[in-house]
Coordinates of C-alpha atoms in Angstrom, one line a residue:
Chain S
X1499 CA 177.8 53.4 -35.1
X1500 CA 180.3 52.3 -37.9
X1501 CA 182.8 54.7 -40.0
X1502 CA 182.1 55.2 -43.6
X1503 CA 184.8 56.5 -44.2
X1504 CA 188.2 57.0 -41.5
X1505 CA 191.0 58.6 -42.8
X1506 CA 194.8 59.3 -40.8
X1507 CA 197.2 62.3 -41.9
X1508 CA 196.1 61.9 -45.5
X1509 CA 198.1 64.3 -47.9
X1510 CA 198.6 64.7 -51.2
X1511 CA 201.4 66.5 -53.0
X1512 CA 201.6 68.4 -56.0
X1513 CA 205.1 68.8 -57.2
X1514 CA 206.2 70.0 -53.7
X1515 CA 202.8 72.1 -53.5
X1516 CA 201.0 70.3 -50.6
X1517 CA 196.9 70.0 -51.7
X1518 CA 195.8 68.1 -48.6
X1519 CA 197.9 68.2 -45.1
X1520 CA 197.1 65.6 -42.7
X1521 CA 193.3 65.0 -43.1
X1522 CA 192.0 63.0 -40.6
X1523 CA 188.5 62.4 -39.9
X1524 CA 185.5 59.8 -40.0
X1525 CA 182.3 60.0 -41.2
X1526 CA 179.6 57.7 -40.0
X1527 CA 177.4 55.9 -42.4
X1528 CA 173.8 56.8 -42.9
X1529 CA 174.8 60.4 -42.6
X1530 CA 175.4 63.1 -44.1
X1531 CA 178.8 64.8 -44.0
X1532 CA 179.5 68.5 -44.8
X1533 CA 182.8 69.6 -46.7
X1534 CA 183.0 72.9 -46.5
X1535 CA 186.1 75.1 -47.8
X1536 CA 187.3 77.6 -50.3
X1537 CA 188.0 77.0 -53.4
X1538 CA 191.8 75.7 -53.7
X1539 CA 191.2 74.2 -50.4
X1540 CA 191.7 71.1 -51.7
X1541 CA 187.8 69.7 -51.7
X1542 CA 187.9 68.3 -54.9
X1543 CA 191.3 66.6 -54.3
X1544 CA 190.4 64.8 -51.3
X1545 CA 187.0 63.3 -52.8
X1546 CA 189.7 62.4 -55.7
X1547 CA 191.8 60.4 -53.1
X1548 CA 188.5 59.3 -51.5
X1549 CA 186.8 57.5 -54.6
X1550 CA 190.5 55.8 -55.6
X1551 CA 191.2 57.9 -58.2
X1552 CA 194.3 59.7 -57.5
X1553 CA 196.9 58.1 -54.7
X1554 CA 198.0 60.1 -51.6
X1555 CA 200.8 61.4 -51.1
X1556 CA 201.3 60.1 -47.6
X1557 CA 199.2 58.9 -44.7
X1558 CA 195.5 56.1 -45.6
X1559 CA 191.9 55.6 -45.7
X1560 CA 189.0 53.3 -45.4
X1561 CA 186.2 53.7 -47.5
X1562 CA 183.0 51.5 -47.7
X1563 CA 185.3 49.0 -45.9
X1564 CA 187.9 49.1 -48.4
X1565 CA 191.1 50.6 -48.1
X1566 CA 192.6 52.8 -50.0
X1567 CA 195.5 51.5 -52.5
X1568 CA 194.6 48.1 -51.7
X1569 CA 191.8 47.0 -54.0
X1570 CA 191.2 50.6 -55.1
X1571 CA 188.6 49.0 -58.5
X1572 CA 186.1 47.0 -55.4
X1573 CA 186.8 50.6 -54.0
X1574 CA 185.3 52.8 -57.2
X1575 CA 181.8 49.6 -57.4
X1576 CA 181.6 50.8 -53.8
X1577 CA 181.0 54.3 -54.4
X1578 CA 179.4 56.7 -56.4
X1579 CA 180.6 60.0 -57.5
X1580 CA 178.9 63.2 -59.0
X1581 CA 181.6 65.2 -59.9
X1582 CA 182.2 69.1 -60.3
X1583 CA 181.6 68.9 -64.1
X1584 CA 178.1 66.4 -65.0
X1585 CA 180.7 65.0 -67.9
X1586 CA 178.0 64.2 -70.0
X1587 CA 178.2 63.0 -73.6
X1588 CA 176.3 65.7 -75.0
X1589 CA 175.2 63.2 -78.9
X1590 CA 173.7 59.9 -76.7
X1591 CA 170.8 60.6 -74.8
X1592 CA 170.0 60.0 -71.4
X1593 CA 169.2 56.2 -71.3
X1594 CA 172.4 55.8 -73.3
X1595 CA 174.7 57.8 -71.6
X1596 CA 173.2 55.9 -68.2
X1597 CA 173.7 52.6 -69.7
X1598 CA 177.0 52.8 -70.5
X1599 CA 177.8 54.0 -66.8
X1600 CA 175.3 51.1 -65.4
X1601 CA 177.2 48.4 -67.4
X1602 CA 180.7 50.3 -66.7
X1603 CA 180.1 49.9 -62.7
X1604 CA 179.3 46.3 -64.1
X1605 CA 175.4 45.5 -64.5
X1606 CA 174.6 42.9 -66.4
X1607 CA 172.5 44.6 -69.6
X1608 CA 168.9 43.6 -67.7
X1609 CA 169.8 45.3 -64.3
X1610 CA 171.5 47.8 -66.1
X1611 CA 168.3 48.8 -68.4
X1612 CA 166.1 48.5 -64.8
X1613 CA 168.4 50.4 -62.7
X1614 CA 168.1 53.4 -65.7
X1615 CA 164.6 53.4 -65.4
X1616 CA 164.5 53.8 -61.8
X1617 CA 166.5 56.4 -61.5
X1618 CA 165.7 58.2 -64.8
X1619 CA 162.3 58.3 -63.2
X1620 CA 163.2 59.1 -59.6
X1621 CA 164.7 62.5 -61.4
X1622 CA 161.7 62.8 -63.7
X1623 CA 163.5 62.4 -66.5
X1624 CA 162.1 59.4 -68.0
X1625 CA 159.9 61.7 -70.6
X1626 CA 163.3 62.9 -71.7
X1627 CA 165.1 59.5 -71.8
X1628 CA 165.9 59.5 -75.8
X1629 CA 166.6 62.8 -76.4
X1630 CA 170.3 64.0 -76.5
X1631 CA 171.6 64.9 -73.3
X1632 CA 173.5 67.7 -75.5
X1633 CA 169.7 69.3 -75.5
X1634 CA 169.0 68.7 -72.0
X1635 CA 169.2 72.4 -69.5
X1636 CA 171.9 72.9 -66.6
X1637 CA 169.5 71.5 -64.2
X1638 CA 168.6 68.1 -65.9
X1639 CA 172.4 67.8 -66.7
X1640 CA 173.0 67.9 -62.9
X1641 CA 170.1 65.2 -62.0
X1642 CA 171.9 62.9 -65.0
X1643 CA 174.3 62.7 -63.2
X1644 CA 173.6 62.3 -60.2
X1645 CA 171.6 59.7 -61.2
X1646 CA 174.8 58.4 -63.0
X1647 CA 176.5 58.4 -59.0
X1648 CA 173.5 55.9 -58.0
X1649 CA 172.8 53.5 -60.3
X1650 CA 175.3 50.9 -58.6
X1651 CA 173.3 51.9 -55.5
X1652 CA 176.6 52.8 -53.7
X1653 CA 176.8 52.8 -49.7
X1654 CA 179.3 55.9 -50.2
X1655 CA 178.2 58.9 -52.6
X1656 CA 180.5 62.4 -52.8
X1657 CA 178.7 64.5 -54.2
X1658 CA 180.6 67.8 -55.4
X1659 CA 178.6 71.3 -55.4
X1660 CA 175.5 69.3 -56.8
X1661 CA 173.8 72.1 -56.4
X1662 CA 176.3 75.3 -58.2
X1663 CA 174.5 77.0 -60.7
X1664 CA 171.0 75.2 -60.6
X1665 CA 168.1 77.6 -60.5
X1666 CA 166.3 77.2 -56.5
X1667 CA 163.4 75.2 -58.5
X1668 CA 166.1 72.2 -59.4
X1669 CA 168.5 73.1 -56.2
X1670 CA 165.5 72.2 -54.0
X1671 CA 165.1 68.7 -56.2
X1672 CA 168.4 68.1 -55.2
X1673 CA 168.1 68.7 -51.7
X1674 CA 164.9 66.9 -51.0
X1675 CA 167.0 64.2 -53.3
X1676 CA 169.8 63.8 -51.3
X1677 CA 167.7 64.0 -47.8
X1678 CA 165.9 60.9 -49.2
X1679 CA 169.0 59.4 -50.1
X1680 CA 170.1 59.5 -46.8
X1681 CA 166.6 58.3 -45.0
X1682 CA 167.5 54.9 -47.3
X1683 CA 170.4 54.7 -45.7
X1684 CA 173.4 56.0 -47.4
X1685 CA 176.4 57.9 -46.2
X1686 CA 176.8 61.2 -48.3
X1687 CA 179.8 63.0 -48.2
X1688 CA 178.6 66.8 -50.1
X1689 CA 181.2 69.3 -51.0
X1690 CA 179.7 73.0 -51.1
X1691 CA 179.9 76.7 -50.7
X1692 CA 175.5 76.9 -49.9
X1693 CA 176.2 77.4 -46.5
X1694 CA 172.1 77.8 -45.7
X1695 CA 172.3 74.6 -47.5
X1696 CA 175.3 72.6 -45.9
X1697 CA 172.7 73.5 -42.6
X1698 CA 170.1 71.9 -44.2
X1699 CA 171.2 68.2 -45.0
X1700 CA 174.6 68.5 -42.8
X1701 CA 174.4 66.1 -39.6
X1702 CA 178.1 66.8 -39.6
X1703 CA 180.6 69.3 -41.5
X1704 CA 184.4 69.5 -41.5
X1705 CA 185.7 73.0 -42.1
X1706 CA 188.8 72.7 -44.8
X1707 CA 191.4 74.8 -45.7
X1708 CA 194.3 72.8 -47.0
X1709 CA 193.8 71.1 -43.4
X1710 CA 191.4 70.4 -41.3
X1711 CA 190.2 73.7 -39.3
X1712 CA 186.6 72.5 -37.5
X1713 CA 184.9 69.2 -37.2
X1714 CA 181.3 68.9 -35.4
X1715 CA 177.9 68.7 -35.9
X1716 CA 176.4 72.8 -37.0
X1717 CA 175.4 73.1 -33.8
X1718 CA 178.7 72.3 -31.4
X1719 CA 180.5 74.3 -34.3
X1720 CA 178.3 77.2 -33.8
X1721 CA 178.5 76.4 -29.7
X1722 CA 182.0 76.2 -30.1
X1723 CA 183.0 79.3 -31.2
X1724 CA 180.6 81.4 -30.6
X1725 CA 179.1 80.3 -27.3
X1726 CA 175.4 80.7 -26.5
X1727 CA 174.3 84.2 -26.1
X1728 CA 171.0 86.7 -26.1
X1729 CA 169.1 89.2 -27.8
X1730 CA 167.2 92.0 -26.5
X1731 CA 165.2 94.9 -28.0
X1732 CA 164.3 97.4 -25.4
X1733 CA 162.7 100.7 -25.9
X1734 CA 165.2 103.3 -26.1
X1735 CA 169.4 103.5 -26.4
X1736 CA 169.9 100.4 -25.2
X1737 CA 173.9 101.7 -24.8
X1738 CA 172.9 102.4 -20.9
X1739 CA 172.3 99.1 -20.1
X1740 CA 175.7 97.9 -21.3
X1741 CA 177.1 98.4 -18.2
X1742 CA 174.4 96.8 -16.2
X1743 CA 174.5 93.5 -18.6
X1744 CA 178.3 93.5 -17.7
X1745 CA 178.1 94.0 -13.6
X1746 CA 176.0 90.8 -14.3
X1747 CA 178.8 87.8 -12.9
X1748 CA 177.0 85.4 -16.2
X1749 CA 177.7 87.8 -18.8
X1750 CA 180.8 87.3 -20.0
X1751 CA 180.4 90.7 -22.9
X1752 CA 177.1 92.9 -24.1
X1753 CA 176.9 94.6 -27.0
X1754 CA 174.4 97.8 -27.7
X1755 CA 173.5 98.4 -31.1
X1756 CA 170.5 101.2 -31.0
X1757 CA 167.7 99.9 -29.4
X1758 CA 169.3 96.1 -29.6
X1759 CA 171.8 94.7 -26.7
X1760 CA 173.9 91.3 -27.5
X1761 CA 174.8 89.5 -25.1
X1762 CA 177.4 86.6 -24.0
X1763 CA 176.2 84.4 -21.3
X1764 CA 177.0 81.4 -20.2
X1765 CA 173.9 79.7 -19.9
X1766 CA 171.1 81.7 -21.7
X1767 CA 168.1 79.1 -20.6
X1768 CA 168.7 79.3 -16.9
X1769 CA 170.4 82.8 -16.9
X1770 CA 167.6 85.0 -18.9
X1771 CA 164.8 85.2 -15.7
X1772 CA 167.7 86.5 -13.5
X1773 CA 169.5 89.3 -16.4
X1774 CA 165.6 90.7 -16.8
X1775 CA 164.9 91.2 -14.1
X1776 CA 168.4 93.0 -13.4
X1777 CA 167.5 95.0 -16.7
X1778 CA 164.1 95.7 -16.1
X1779 CA 165.4 97.0 -12.4
X1780 CA 167.7 99.5 -13.7
X1781 CA 164.5 101.2 -16.5
X1782 CA 164.8 99.0 -19.3
X1783 CA 161.0 98.5 -21.1
X1784 CA 161.7 95.1 -23.1
X1785 CA 160.0 94.6 -25.9
X1786 CA 161.8 91.1 -27.2
X1787 CA 164.2 88.5 -25.9
X1788 CA 165.3 85.9 -28.5
X1789 CA 168.2 83.3 -28.6
X1790 CA 171.3 85.0 -30.5
X1791 CA 171.9 82.7 -33.0
X1792 CA 174.9 82.6 -35.5
X1793 CA 174.8 81.0 -38.9
X1794 CA 177.1 78.0 -40.7
X1795 CA 178.5 81.2 -42.5
X1796 CA 179.4 83.3 -39.5
X1797 CA 181.3 80.0 -38.2
X1798 CA 182.8 80.1 -41.5
X1799 CA 183.7 83.3 -42.2
X1800 CA 185.6 83.2 -38.7
X1801 CA 187.5 80.1 -39.3
X1802 CA 188.2 80.7 -43.0
X1803 CA 188.1 84.5 -43.7
X1804 CA 191.3 85.0 -41.3
X1805 CA 193.1 82.9 -43.7
X1806 CA 192.0 83.6 -47.4
Chain R
X1432 CA 188.2 42.9 -72.1
X1433 CA 184.7 42.7 -71.1
X1434 CA 184.8 46.6 -70.3
X1435 CA 187.1 47.5 -73.5
X1436 CA 184.4 46.3 -75.9
X1437 CA 181.8 48.5 -73.9
X1438 CA 183.6 51.3 -74.5
X1439 CA 183.9 50.2 -78.2
X1440 CA 180.7 50.2 -78.6
X1441 CA 179.7 53.7 -76.9
X1442 CA 182.6 55.1 -79.5
X1443 CA 180.9 53.6 -82.2
X1444 CA 177.8 54.4 -81.0
X1445 CA 178.9 58.2 -80.7
X1446 CA 180.7 57.6 -84.0
X1447 CA 176.9 56.8 -85.8
X1448 CA 175.7 60.0 -84.5
X1449 CA 178.2 62.5 -86.3
X1450 CA 177.6 61.0 -89.8
X1451 CA 179.4 64.3 -91.4
X1452 CA 182.6 62.2 -89.0
X1453 CA 182.0 59.1 -90.3
X1454 CA 181.4 59.6 -94.1
X1455 CA 184.7 61.6 -94.3
X1456 CA 186.6 59.0 -92.4
X1457 CA 184.7 55.8 -93.6
X1458 CA 183.5 57.1 -97.6
X1459 CA 186.3 58.4 -98.8
X1460 CA 188.7 55.9 -98.9
X1461 CA 186.6 53.9 -101.2
X1462 CA 186.1 56.8 -103.1
X1463 CA 189.0 58.2 -103.7
X1464 CA 190.7 54.3 -104.0
X1465 CA 187.4 54.3 -107.4
X1466 CA 188.8 57.9 -108.0
X1467 CA 192.1 55.5 -108.7
X1468 CA 190.5 53.2 -110.3
X1469 CA 189.5 55.5 -113.2
X1470 CA 192.3 57.3 -113.5
X1471 CA 194.3 53.7 -113.7
X1472 CA 192.0 53.0 -116.2
X1473 CA 191.6 56.4 -118.2
X1474 CA 195.9 56.7 -118.3
X1475 CA 195.3 53.0 -119.8
X1476 CA 193.2 54.2 -122.6
X1477 CA 194.8 57.9 -123.5
X1478 CA 198.4 58.0 -122.3
X1479 CA 200.8 59.9 -124.6
X1480 CA 202.7 58.0 -126.8
X1481 CA 205.6 60.6 -125.4
X1482 CA 205.5 59.7 -121.6
X1483 CA 208.1 57.7 -121.6
X1484 CA 210.9 61.0 -122.4
X1485 CA 209.2 63.4 -119.9
X1486 CA 211.0 62.7 -116.9
X1487 CA 213.9 60.4 -115.6
X1488 CA 212.1 56.8 -114.8
X1489 CA 212.9 53.9 -112.8
X1490 CA 215.0 51.6 -114.4
X1491 CA 212.1 48.4 -114.0
X1492 CA 210.4 51.2 -116.7
X1493 CA 212.5 50.8 -119.8
X1494 CA 211.3 47.9 -120.9
X1495 CA 207.6 49.0 -120.7
X1496 CA 205.9 50.5 -122.9
X1497 CA 204.2 54.1 -123.2
X1498 CA 200.9 53.0 -121.9
X1499 CA 202.1 50.4 -119.5
X1500 CA 204.7 53.5 -117.9
X1501 CA 201.6 55.2 -117.4
X1502 CA 199.6 53.0 -115.6
X1503 CA 202.7 51.8 -113.6
X1504 CA 203.4 55.8 -112.6
X1505 CA 199.7 56.2 -111.5
X1506 CA 199.1 52.5 -109.7
X1507 CA 202.3 53.0 -107.2
X1508 CA 201.5 56.7 -106.6
X1509 CA 197.9 55.5 -105.6
X1510 CA 199.4 52.7 -103.8
X1511 CA 200.9 54.1 -101.3
X1512 CA 197.8 55.1 -100.3
X1513 CA 197.0 52.5 -98.4
X1514 CA 200.0 53.2 -96.7
X1515 CA 198.7 56.4 -95.1
X1516 CA 194.8 55.8 -94.7
X1517 CA 196.0 53.5 -91.8
X1518 CA 197.5 57.3 -90.4
X1519 CA 194.6 59.3 -91.2
X1520 CA 191.7 57.3 -90.7
X1521 CA 192.2 56.3 -86.3
X1522 CA 193.8 60.0 -86.1
X1523 CA 190.7 61.8 -87.0
X1524 CA 189.1 58.8 -85.0
X1525 CA 191.1 58.3 -82.2
X1526 CA 191.5 62.1 -81.6
X1527 CA 187.3 62.8 -81.6
X1528 CA 187.5 59.5 -79.0
X1529 CA 190.5 60.7 -76.6
X1530 CA 191.3 64.4 -76.8
X1531 CA 186.9 64.9 -77.5
X1532 CA 185.4 63.1 -74.3
X1533 CA 189.1 65.3 -72.8
X1534 CA 187.2 68.5 -74.0
X1535 CA 183.8 67.7 -73.2
X1536 CA 185.3 66.5 -69.7
X1537 CA 183.5 63.1 -69.8
X1538 CA 187.1 61.7 -68.7
X1539 CA 186.6 61.8 -64.8
X1540 CA 183.0 60.1 -64.7
X1541 CA 184.6 57.0 -66.4
X1542 CA 187.6 56.8 -64.1
X1543 CA 185.5 57.1 -61.4
X1544 CA 184.0 53.6 -62.4
X1545 CA 185.4 50.5 -61.8
X1546 CA 187.5 50.1 -65.1
X1547 CA 191.5 49.7 -65.1
X1548 CA 192.7 52.0 -67.1
X1549 CA 193.8 49.8 -69.6
X1550 CA 191.0 48.4 -70.4
X1551 CA 189.7 52.3 -71.0
X1552 CA 192.7 52.5 -73.8
X1553 CA 192.5 49.8 -75.3
X1554 CA 188.4 50.2 -75.6
X1555 CA 189.5 53.6 -77.5
X1556 CA 191.9 52.0 -79.3
X1557 CA 190.6 49.8 -80.8
X1558 CA 187.4 52.1 -81.7
X1559 CA 189.9 54.2 -84.1
X1560 CA 191.4 50.9 -85.1
X1561 CA 189.0 48.4 -86.3
X1562 CA 187.3 50.6 -88.2
X1563 CA 190.6 52.2 -90.3
X1564 CA 192.2 48.6 -90.9
X1565 CA 189.1 47.5 -92.3
X1566 CA 188.8 50.1 -94.4
X1567 CA 192.5 49.9 -95.4
X1568 CA 191.7 46.6 -95.9
X1569 CA 188.6 46.9 -98.2
X1570 CA 189.9 50.0 -100.1
X1571 CA 192.9 48.2 -101.4
X1572 CA 191.0 44.9 -102.0
X1573 CA 189.0 47.2 -104.4
X1574 CA 192.3 48.5 -105.8
X1575 CA 193.5 45.1 -107.2
X1576 CA 190.4 44.3 -108.2
X1577 CA 190.6 47.8 -110.5
X1578 CA 193.9 46.6 -111.2
X1579 CA 193.5 43.2 -112.2
X1580 CA 190.7 44.2 -114.4
X1581 CA 192.1 47.3 -115.9
X1582 CA 195.9 46.6 -116.5
X1583 CA 197.4 47.0 -120.0
X1584 CA 199.3 44.1 -119.1
X1585 CA 200.7 41.4 -117.0
X1586 CA 204.4 43.7 -116.5
X1587 CA 202.1 46.4 -115.2
X1588 CA 199.7 44.3 -112.4
X1589 CA 202.8 43.0 -111.7
X1590 CA 204.6 46.1 -111.0
X1591 CA 202.1 47.8 -109.0
X1592 CA 200.3 44.4 -106.7
X1593 CA 203.9 43.4 -105.5
X1594 CA 204.7 41.2 -102.9
X1595 CA 206.5 43.7 -101.2
X1596 CA 203.4 46.0 -101.4
X1597 CA 200.7 43.3 -100.0
X1598 CA 202.7 42.7 -97.2
X1599 CA 203.1 46.7 -96.8
X1600 CA 199.6 47.2 -96.3
X1601 CA 198.9 43.5 -94.2
X1602 CA 201.7 44.4 -91.8
X1603 CA 202.9 47.7 -91.8
X1604 CA 199.0 49.8 -91.8
X1605 CA 198.1 48.2 -89.0
X1606 CA 201.9 49.1 -87.0
X1607 CA 201.3 52.6 -89.0
X1608 CA 197.5 53.1 -87.1
X1609 CA 198.7 52.0 -84.0
X1610 CA 201.8 54.7 -84.3
X1611 CA 199.1 56.8 -85.2
X1612 CA 196.7 56.2 -82.2
X1613 CA 199.6 56.3 -79.8
X1614 CA 200.5 59.8 -80.8
X1615 CA 197.0 61.1 -79.9
X1616 CA 197.0 59.7 -77.2
X1617 CA 200.1 61.2 -76.4
X1618 CA 199.6 64.9 -77.8
X1619 CA 195.8 64.3 -76.4
X1620 CA 197.6 65.1 -72.9
X1621 CA 198.7 68.3 -74.5
X1622 CA 195.6 69.8 -76.9
X1623 CA 192.6 70.2 -76.0
X1624 CA 191.3 70.4 -80.3
X1625 CA 190.8 67.4 -81.9
X1626 CA 192.3 69.2 -85.4
X1627 CA 194.9 70.1 -83.4
X1628 CA 196.2 66.1 -82.7
X1629 CA 195.7 65.6 -86.1
X1630 CA 197.5 68.1 -87.8
X1631 CA 200.3 67.0 -85.0
X1632 CA 200.1 63.6 -86.1
X1633 CA 200.0 64.2 -89.3
X1634 CA 203.9 64.4 -89.2
X1635 CA 203.9 60.7 -89.6
X1636 CA 202.9 61.1 -93.3
X1637 CA 206.3 62.7 -94.1
X1638 CA 208.1 58.9 -94.1
X1639 CA 205.8 57.8 -96.1
X1640 CA 205.7 60.6 -98.6
X1641 CA 209.6 59.7 -98.7
X1642 CA 208.9 56.2 -99.2
X1643 CA 206.7 57.4 -102.4
X1644 CA 209.2 59.6 -103.8
X1645 CA 211.9 57.1 -103.7
X1646 CA 209.9 54.2 -105.2
X1647 CA 209.1 56.6 -108.3
X1648 CA 212.7 58.3 -108.2
X1649 CA 214.2 54.6 -108.2
X1650 CA 215.8 54.5 -105.2
X1651 CA 213.7 52.6 -103.2
X1652 CA 212.0 49.0 -104.2
X1653 CA 209.3 48.2 -101.9
X1654 CA 210.0 44.4 -101.9
X1655 CA 209.3 42.1 -99.4
X1656 CA 212.3 42.7 -97.7
X1657 CA 212.4 46.6 -97.1
X1658 CA 208.4 46.3 -95.9
X1659 CA 209.9 43.6 -93.6
X1660 CA 212.1 45.9 -92.7
X1661 CA 210.1 48.7 -92.1
X1662 CA 207.5 46.8 -90.3
X1663 CA 210.2 45.6 -87.9
X1664 CA 210.8 49.2 -87.4
X1665 CA 208.0 50.0 -87.1
X1666 CA 206.8 47.5 -84.0
X1667 CA 209.6 49.1 -82.6
X1668 CA 208.6 52.7 -82.9
X1669 CA 205.1 51.5 -81.9
X1670 CA 206.2 49.4 -78.2
X1671 CA 207.7 53.2 -77.7
X1672 CA 205.1 54.8 -78.2
X1673 CA 202.3 52.1 -76.9
X1674 CA 204.7 52.7 -73.4
X1675 CA 205.1 56.3 -73.7
X1676 CA 201.3 56.6 -74.0
X1677 CA 200.1 53.7 -71.4
X1678 CA 202.4 55.9 -69.3
X1679 CA 200.5 59.1 -70.0
X1680 CA 197.3 57.6 -69.6
X1681 CA 196.9 56.8 -66.6
X1682 CA 194.1 57.7 -64.2
X1683 CA 195.9 60.1 -62.1
X1684 CA 197.9 61.7 -64.9
X1685 CA 195.0 62.1 -66.6
X1686 CA 192.6 64.0 -63.9
X1687 CA 196.3 65.8 -62.5
X1688 CA 198.4 66.9 -65.6
X1689 CA 195.9 66.7 -69.0
X1690 CA 195.1 70.2 -69.4

């Protein structure tokens, strides 16, 4: 599959301070890429570089087939960006706001009007089209800003915290919309602090703190950091079963907490029957056997927690 | 260039949606001009015969009658207004167009579009300059009409509507307006309140007031040579101010250094 975004050693310094260091990554076309990191990690700086808003100090990138710094105007025409702040003109109506940006994105007046109408309908803002944006709720403003990023039908869309500060219903609408964009074949570069959201939406994830700490699909990140595991819930105290579990060659670690035994093992799918037999032979009465699931938050905190 | 016009159109649309700002900037100058004409007319009717001895007068006033002196003083004072207007009006409009946009954080989405920064800057500058120049020229024309209609003598008319003053309005006011707007752009990188930008840019009126007092004291005579000389100096200042403003009004600088 072709790469929508490719960076090599992308670096940005501000007055000697390194904001982004040697970022090398590639994002496949038509996928959702999650860019996770704490506040001040350099995510917005990265997005600004990739959207040709600021120049890198070092390194290079190809975005939507355009090399950074060669024809940045063409690059900007090929991408859409939802900035951290919606940045809308409060006195202008929703339609006037979008029409202005449609024209700046080189749409001819008739097409601009058609696109504005299309996205106002899609994001359920058509009924409020002629009202000043200053009267809109946060959710409506965010939806309007997303519409603005899509008016010119870009192949790549950068979404910086698209659901931040939205109520659950509005956040759900935005997430569904992002899924719709992926279904249309667009590439989404999503920065977010909302880890369950990233888990739900993203095909691949990069965890970033000034430099790229880890990259992969959510499942790969979980497996890579925590390995596979099984949880066994028993009747009575599980602590007495820990030595039994540890004596098994395929168990790498075992811990007990009340009636719960948590085990790290090499290949749960094939080893779980042997594990259950051994525990039962040791007198365990088993209530449940479950797959050990690590959340993306566990992965994130493991990678970033110790650094921030 | 096309995008500069799109920006200009949006700026004027926003201006139309701010009636009080529109009123203050576009209707005040003609109103002041009307007051000036009224004052000029009234002085021509009611000036006391002692006015000539109340203060030291410029040499060219010595041959005038008290009525003529009264009108000449009032007319000259108000004529300087048309050198102040092109500083005042665009500074108000430009400060809302640039500082306002900065404050509402609308610049980044605009800069993310394929617009070139010079197109954005040009659109914003024209949006402030064109109304300022139009209203200044219109008010000056109205003022000339008032002077022609109500001057008690041709000598008074010739003392106020001089070739030097006309040249100053035509040549110097656009340059002053340009400097005012460039100053607002420069200030925009440092301030977040349009009023602060306006107040600081008001420093530009100081040399104009110097010209006014110099004229009244008879030290400066605003002849064609002086008007063109001032124009030459203003051209250099405007070029420098524009160069500096353009450097500050770059995508990268706006996003990373404007706070």
